[in-house]
Each structure stands twice: as structure tokens, then as C-alpha cells.
Tab-separated table of C-alpha atoms in Angstrom:
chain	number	residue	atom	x	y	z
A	1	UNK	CA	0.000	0.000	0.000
A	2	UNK	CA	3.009	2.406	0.613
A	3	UNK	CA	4.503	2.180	-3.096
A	4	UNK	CA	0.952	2.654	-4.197
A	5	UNK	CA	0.135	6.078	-2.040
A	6	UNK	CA	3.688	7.130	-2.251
A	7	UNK	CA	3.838	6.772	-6.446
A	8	UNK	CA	0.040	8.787	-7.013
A	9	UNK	CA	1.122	11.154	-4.456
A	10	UNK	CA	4.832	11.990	-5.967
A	11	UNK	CA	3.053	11.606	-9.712
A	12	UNK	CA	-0.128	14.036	-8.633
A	13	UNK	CA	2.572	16.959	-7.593
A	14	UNK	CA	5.301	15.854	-10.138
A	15	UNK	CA	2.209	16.408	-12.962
A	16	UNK	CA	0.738	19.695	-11.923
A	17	UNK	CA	2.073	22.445	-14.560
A	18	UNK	CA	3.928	20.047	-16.517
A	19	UNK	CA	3.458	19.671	-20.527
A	20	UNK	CA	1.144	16.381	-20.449
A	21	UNK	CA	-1.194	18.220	-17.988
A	22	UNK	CA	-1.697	21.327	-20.355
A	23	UNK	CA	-1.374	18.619	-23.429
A	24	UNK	CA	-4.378	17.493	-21.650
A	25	UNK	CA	-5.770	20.808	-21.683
A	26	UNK	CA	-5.140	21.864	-25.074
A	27	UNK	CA	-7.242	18.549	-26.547
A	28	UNK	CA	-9.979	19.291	-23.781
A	29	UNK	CA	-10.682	22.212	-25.655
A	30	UNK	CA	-11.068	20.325	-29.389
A	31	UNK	CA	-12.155	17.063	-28.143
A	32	UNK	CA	-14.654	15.409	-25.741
A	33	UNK	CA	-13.812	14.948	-22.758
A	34	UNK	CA	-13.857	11.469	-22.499
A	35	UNK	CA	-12.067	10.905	-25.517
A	36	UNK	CA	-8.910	12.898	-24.171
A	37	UNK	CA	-9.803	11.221	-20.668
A	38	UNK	CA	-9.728	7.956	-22.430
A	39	UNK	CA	-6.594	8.434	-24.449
A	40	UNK	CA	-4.466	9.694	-21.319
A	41	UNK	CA	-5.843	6.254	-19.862
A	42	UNK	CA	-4.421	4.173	-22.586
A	43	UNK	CA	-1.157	6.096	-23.296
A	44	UNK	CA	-0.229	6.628	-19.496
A	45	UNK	CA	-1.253	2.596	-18.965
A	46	UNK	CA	0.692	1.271	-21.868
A	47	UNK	CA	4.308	4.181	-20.963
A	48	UNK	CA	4.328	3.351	-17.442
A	49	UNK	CA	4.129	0.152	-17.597
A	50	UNK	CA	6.872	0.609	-19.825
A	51	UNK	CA	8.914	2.628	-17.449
A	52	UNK	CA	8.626	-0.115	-15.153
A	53	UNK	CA	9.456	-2.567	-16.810
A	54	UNK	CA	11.928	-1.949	-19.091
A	55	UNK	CA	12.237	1.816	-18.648
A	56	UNK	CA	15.587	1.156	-16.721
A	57	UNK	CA	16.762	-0.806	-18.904
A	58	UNK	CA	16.172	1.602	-22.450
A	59	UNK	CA	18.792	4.046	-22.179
A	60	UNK	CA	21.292	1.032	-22.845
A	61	UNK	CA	20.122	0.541	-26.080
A	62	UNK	CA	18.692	3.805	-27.332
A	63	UNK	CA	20.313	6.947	-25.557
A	64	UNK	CA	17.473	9.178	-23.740
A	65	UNK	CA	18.581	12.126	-25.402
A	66	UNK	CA	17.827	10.752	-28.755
A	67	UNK	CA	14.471	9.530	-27.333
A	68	UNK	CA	13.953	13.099	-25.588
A	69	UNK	CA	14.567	14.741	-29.444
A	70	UNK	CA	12.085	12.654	-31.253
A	71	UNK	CA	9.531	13.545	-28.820
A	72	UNK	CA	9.740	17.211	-28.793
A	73	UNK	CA	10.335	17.621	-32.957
A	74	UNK	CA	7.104	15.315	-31.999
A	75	UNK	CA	5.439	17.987	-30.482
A	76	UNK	CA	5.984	20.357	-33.414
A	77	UNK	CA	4.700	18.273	-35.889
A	78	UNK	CA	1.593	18.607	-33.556
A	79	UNK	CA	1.253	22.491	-33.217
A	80	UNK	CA	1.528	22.151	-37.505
A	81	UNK	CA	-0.933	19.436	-37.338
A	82	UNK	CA	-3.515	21.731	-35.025
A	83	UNK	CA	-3.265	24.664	-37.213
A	84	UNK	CA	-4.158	22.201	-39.946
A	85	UNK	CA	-7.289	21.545	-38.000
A	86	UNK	CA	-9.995	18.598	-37.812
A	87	UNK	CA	-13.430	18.438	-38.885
A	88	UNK	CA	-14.359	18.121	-35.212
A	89	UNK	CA	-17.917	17.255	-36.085
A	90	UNK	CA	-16.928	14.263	-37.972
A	91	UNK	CA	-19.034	11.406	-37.739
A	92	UNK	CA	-18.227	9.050	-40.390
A	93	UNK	CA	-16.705	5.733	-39.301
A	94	UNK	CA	-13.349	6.547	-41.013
A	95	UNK	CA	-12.160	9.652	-38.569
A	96	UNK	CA	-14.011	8.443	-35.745
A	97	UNK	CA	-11.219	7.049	-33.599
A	98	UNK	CA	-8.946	9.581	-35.147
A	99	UNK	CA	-9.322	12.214	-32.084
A	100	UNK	CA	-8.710	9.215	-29.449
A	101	UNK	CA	-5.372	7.770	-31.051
A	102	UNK	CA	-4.012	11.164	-31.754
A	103	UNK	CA	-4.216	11.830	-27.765
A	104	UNK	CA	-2.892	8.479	-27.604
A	105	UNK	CA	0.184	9.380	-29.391
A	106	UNK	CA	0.838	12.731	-28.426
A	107	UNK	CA	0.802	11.665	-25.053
A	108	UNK	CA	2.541	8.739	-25.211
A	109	UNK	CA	5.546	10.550	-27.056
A	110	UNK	CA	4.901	13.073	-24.488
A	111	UNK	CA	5.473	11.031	-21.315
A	112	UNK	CA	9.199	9.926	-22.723
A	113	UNK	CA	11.763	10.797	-20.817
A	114	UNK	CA	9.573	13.528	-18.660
A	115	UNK	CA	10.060	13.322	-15.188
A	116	UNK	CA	7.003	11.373	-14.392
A	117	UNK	CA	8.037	8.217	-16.337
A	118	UNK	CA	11.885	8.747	-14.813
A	119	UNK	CA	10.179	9.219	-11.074
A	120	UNK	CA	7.890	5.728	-12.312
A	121	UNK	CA	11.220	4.370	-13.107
A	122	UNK	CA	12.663	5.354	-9.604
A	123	UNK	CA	9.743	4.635	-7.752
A	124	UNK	CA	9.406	0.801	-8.869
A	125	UNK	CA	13.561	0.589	-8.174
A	126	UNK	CA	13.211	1.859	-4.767
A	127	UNK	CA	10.328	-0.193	-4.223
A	128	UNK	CA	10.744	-3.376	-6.529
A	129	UNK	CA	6.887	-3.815	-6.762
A	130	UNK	CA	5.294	-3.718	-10.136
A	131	UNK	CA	1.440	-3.328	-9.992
A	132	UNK	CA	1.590	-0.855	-6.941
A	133	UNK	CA	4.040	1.357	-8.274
A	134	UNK	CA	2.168	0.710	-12.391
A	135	UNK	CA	-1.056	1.619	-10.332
A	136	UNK	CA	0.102	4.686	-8.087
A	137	UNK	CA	1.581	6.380	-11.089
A	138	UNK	CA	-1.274	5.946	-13.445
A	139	UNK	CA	-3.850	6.760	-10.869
A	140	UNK	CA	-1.801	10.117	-10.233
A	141	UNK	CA	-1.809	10.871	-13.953
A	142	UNK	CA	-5.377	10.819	-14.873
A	143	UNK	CA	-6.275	12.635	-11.118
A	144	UNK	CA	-3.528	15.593	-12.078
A	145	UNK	CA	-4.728	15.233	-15.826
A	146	UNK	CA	-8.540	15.511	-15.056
A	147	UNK	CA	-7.891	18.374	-13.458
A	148	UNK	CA	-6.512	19.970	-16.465
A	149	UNK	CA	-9.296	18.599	-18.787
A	150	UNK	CA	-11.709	20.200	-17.097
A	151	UNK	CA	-9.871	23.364	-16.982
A	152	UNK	CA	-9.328	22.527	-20.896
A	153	UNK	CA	-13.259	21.838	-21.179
A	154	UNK	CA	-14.402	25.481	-19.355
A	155	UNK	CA	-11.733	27.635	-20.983
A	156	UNK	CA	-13.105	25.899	-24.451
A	157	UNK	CA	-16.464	27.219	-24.111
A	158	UNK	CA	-15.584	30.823	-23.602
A	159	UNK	CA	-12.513	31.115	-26.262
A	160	UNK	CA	-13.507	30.977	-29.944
A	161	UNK	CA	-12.112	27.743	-31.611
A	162	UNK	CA	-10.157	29.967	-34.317
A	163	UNK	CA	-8.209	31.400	-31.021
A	164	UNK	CA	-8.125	27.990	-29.044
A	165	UNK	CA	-6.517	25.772	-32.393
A	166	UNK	CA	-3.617	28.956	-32.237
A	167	UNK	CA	-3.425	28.954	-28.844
A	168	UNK	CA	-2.969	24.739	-28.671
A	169	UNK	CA	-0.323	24.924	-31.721
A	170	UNK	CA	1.501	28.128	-30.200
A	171	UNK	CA	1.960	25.593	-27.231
A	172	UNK	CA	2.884	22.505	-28.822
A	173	UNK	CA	5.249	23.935	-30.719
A	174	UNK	CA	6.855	25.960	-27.755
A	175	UNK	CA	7.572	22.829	-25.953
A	176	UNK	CA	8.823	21.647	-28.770
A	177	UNK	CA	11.330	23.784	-29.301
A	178	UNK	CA	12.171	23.646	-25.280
A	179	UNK	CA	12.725	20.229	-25.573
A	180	UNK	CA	15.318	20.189	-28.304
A	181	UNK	CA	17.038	23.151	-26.610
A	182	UNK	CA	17.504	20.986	-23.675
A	183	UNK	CA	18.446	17.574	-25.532
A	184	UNK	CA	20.379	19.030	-28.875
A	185	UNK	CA	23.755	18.972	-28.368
A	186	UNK	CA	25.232	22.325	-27.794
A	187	UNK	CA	26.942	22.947	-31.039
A	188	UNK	CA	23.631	22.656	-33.029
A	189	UNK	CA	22.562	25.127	-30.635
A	190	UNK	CA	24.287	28.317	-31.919
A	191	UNK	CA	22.273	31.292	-33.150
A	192	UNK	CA	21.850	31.002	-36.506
A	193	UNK	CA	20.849	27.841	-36.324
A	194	UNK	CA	17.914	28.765	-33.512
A	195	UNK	CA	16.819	31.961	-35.933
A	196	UNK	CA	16.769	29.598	-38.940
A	197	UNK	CA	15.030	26.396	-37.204
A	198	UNK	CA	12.341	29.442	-35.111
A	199	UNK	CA	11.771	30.728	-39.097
A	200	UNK	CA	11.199	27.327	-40.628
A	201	UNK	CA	8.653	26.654	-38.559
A	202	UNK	CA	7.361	30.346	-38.617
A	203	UNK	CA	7.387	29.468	-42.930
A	204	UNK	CA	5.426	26.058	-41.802
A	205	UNK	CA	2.889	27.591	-39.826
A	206	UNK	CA	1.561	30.487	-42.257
A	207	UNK	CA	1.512	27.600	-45.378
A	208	UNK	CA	-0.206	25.004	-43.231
A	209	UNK	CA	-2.442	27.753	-42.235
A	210	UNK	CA	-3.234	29.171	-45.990
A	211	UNK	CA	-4.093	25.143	-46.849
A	212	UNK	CA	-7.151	23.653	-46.394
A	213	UNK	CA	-7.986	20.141	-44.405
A	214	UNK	CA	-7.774	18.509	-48.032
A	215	UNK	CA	-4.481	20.106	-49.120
A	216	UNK	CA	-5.479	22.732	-50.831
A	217	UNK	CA	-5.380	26.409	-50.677
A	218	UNK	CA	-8.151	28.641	-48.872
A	219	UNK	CA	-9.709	31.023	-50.863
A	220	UNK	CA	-10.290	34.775	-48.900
């Protein structure tokens, strides 16, 4: 019972302000709830259970920097893919399980290497119990998480959706860009290179945002 309180506890406080919880947020405001509430379920089930299991085990194979970089250029292909936009009405069987797996995804690539899968990964080494530690963590997620979706879900009926789709992209792509700063190496880091990766995706953002859902350009 310890490893169980102690890992929702540590997760709950560890979560609160991080990137998944406003994550959480941002889809709130596009999706039903349940369908974000759902998707945090799955991802944080399926990555935790990762980070216990074989989470200690990953960086001796694939370095955690290279997994930190994939996950925030990640996160940047997300802002793009929000100013895109959805057909958020969508009903036809084809994009109906489209909104669940892309919280799925995002938060799945999210949780890697944040601290809340490296605390799950020192939680279940100091206590060497799977399911309590798999449990705690996951329970702490969706409690710190809901919280979020329901600040996602209120701020969503009082913004426009033109403003909230900017506002989600503006902070995918900012996290994005804070996680490569902290992984890249330092030599890619001069500041040319920042100015010239910051206008690429500036270049991205207006061309995804003058094409339409189907690839094609919007007429004024």
C-alpha cells in the first residue's frame, strides 16, 4: 500500500504544470472529454508500464537524449498538425477514432523521458513492486490530468475555436522547441541555427495555415 500512495502522491505533484497536464488541456478544448480522458488512460497505462518494466533498462540501447529529441520535434509536428485543423464534427466511421489515437500518441511521445516516467522508473527501483508502483503512477496521472481537462473543457467554451486551435499549436510547438534546446547537443545550438530552425517553422505555420484540411489552398 506504501509504493501505491507514495507513487500517485509523488506523480499528482510531479504532474501539476507540466506539458502532459496542459497537453491534456489543449485537446480538452477540441475534443470530448472522455475521448482525451480515455486516451491519457491508454497512453499513461501502456508508458508506465513501460517505465517499469523496461524503462531502466532503455537508455542502454537507445540513448534518452535521442528519445527526448524525437519527442519534442514530436510535439511540433503537432502544433503544424492543429493549425491544420480537424473536422471536429466528424461522424463518419473513417475519422471516428482519429481524435482518441491522436491523444494516444501525443501523449505517449509526451510522457518519454519527462520526469514522471523517470520518477515511475525510480519509484518501482526503490520499491521493486510492479502493480503498486504501475497503479500509483497511473492513478496520479489521470487525477492531475482531469484536473486539467476540465480546466481545458471550461476555458473551451468561452474562447472561440479559431483562437483555441492557435493557442494549442503556439503551445505545442513551444515545448517543442524547449525540448530540443535541452536535448540538442550544444553545437547545433548556436544562433543562426535557432533563428533559422524558429523561421522554418514560422514558414510552416503560415503555409499550413493558408491550406485547407484537403491540401489545398483557402480562398479569402
Amino acid at each position: 500500500m506504501e509504493a501505491f500512495i507514495t507513487s500517485f502522491v509523488f506523480v499528482v505533484l510531479a504532474e501539476m504544470g507540466d506539458k502532459t497536464q496542459l497537453l491534456g488541456m489543449c485537446f480538452a478544448t477540441r475534443y470530448r472529454w472522455q475521448t482525451v480522458l480515455g486516451g491519457v488512460f491508454v497512453a499513461t497505462i501502456l508508458n508506465h508500464y513501460l517505465a517499469v518494466e523496461v524503462g531502466s533498462y532503455l537508455t542502454r540501447f537507445i540513448p534518452m537524449s535521442y528519445i527526448q529529441i524525437a519527442a519534442a520535434v514530436s510535439f511540433i509536428l503537432f502544433g503544424l498538425w492543429t493549425i491544420r485543423g480537424d473536422e471536429l464534427g466528424d461522424c463518419d466511421a473513417s475519422n471516428k477514432y482519429s481524435p482518441f489515437w491522436t491523444v494516444v500518441i501525443a501523449f505517449f511521445m509526451a510522457e518519454m523521458g519527462d520526469k514522471t516516467q523517470l520518477a515511475t522508473v525510480a519509484l518501482a527501483a526503490k520499491f521493486n513492486q510492479l502493480i503498486p508502483v504501475w497503479m500509483g503512477t497511473t492513478a496520479g496521472m489521470m487525477v492531475a490530468n482531469a484536473i486539467g481537462i476540465i480546466i481545458g473543457v471550461t476555458l473551451g467554451k468561452q474562447i472561440p475555436e479559431r483562437m483555441v486551435k492557435w493557442i494549442s499549436a503556439i503551445i505545442f510547438i513551444f515545448f517543442g522547441f524547449a525540448g530540443l534546446y535541452q536535448t540538442l547537443p550544444d553545437y547545433l545550438l548556436s544562433t543562426p541555427n535557432m533563428i533559422g530552425a524558429v523561421v522554418v517553422v514560422l514558414i510552416l505555420m503560415y503555409v499550413v495555415n493558408r491550406m485547407g484540411k484537403d491540401g489545398q489552398p483557402v480562398e479569402e
